[in-house]
GROMACS .gro file of C-alpha atoms in nm:
model
   30
    1MET     CA    1   9.120   3.449   9.856
    2VAL     CA    2   9.475   3.465   9.728
    3ASP     CA    3   9.396   3.785   9.538
    4ALA     CA    4   9.296   3.966   9.858
    5GLU     CA    5   9.610   3.851  10.037
    6ARG     CA    6   9.829   3.964   9.749
    7ARG     CA    7   9.651   4.299   9.735
    8GLY     CA    8   9.700   4.352  10.108
    9ARG     CA    9  10.068   4.263  10.082
   10VAL     CA   10  10.118   4.504   9.792
   11ALA     CA   11   9.937   4.779   9.982
   12ARG     CA   12  10.153   4.719  10.289
   13VAL     CA   13  10.474   4.729  10.085
   14GLY     CA   14  10.356   5.045   9.908
   15MET     CA   15  10.281   5.211  10.240
   16GLY     CA   16  10.622   5.114  10.375
   17ALA     CA   17  10.793   5.254  10.066
   18LEU     CA   18  10.594   5.577  10.093
   19VAL     CA   19  10.683   5.620  10.461
   20THR     CA   20  11.048   5.540  10.390
   21GLN     CA   21  11.062   5.791  10.106
   22PHE     CA   22  10.897   6.057  10.322
   23PHE     CA   23  11.138   5.988  10.609
   24LEU     CA   24  11.443   6.000  10.380
   25GLN     CA   25  11.319   6.321  10.221
   26GLY     CA   26  11.271   6.479  10.564
   27ALA     CA   27  11.618   6.370  10.675
   28ALA     CA   28  11.773   6.508  10.356
   29ALA     CA   29  11.589   6.839  10.398
   30ARG     CA   30  11.734   6.881  10.746
   0.00000   0.00000   0.00000
């Protein structure tokens, strides 16, 4: 079940990066 855990971790990190990029983009657009 290590594969599932790794996949979940990668998905979480990807989501965090996406949110961070979106937030930074919004702040820069202001």
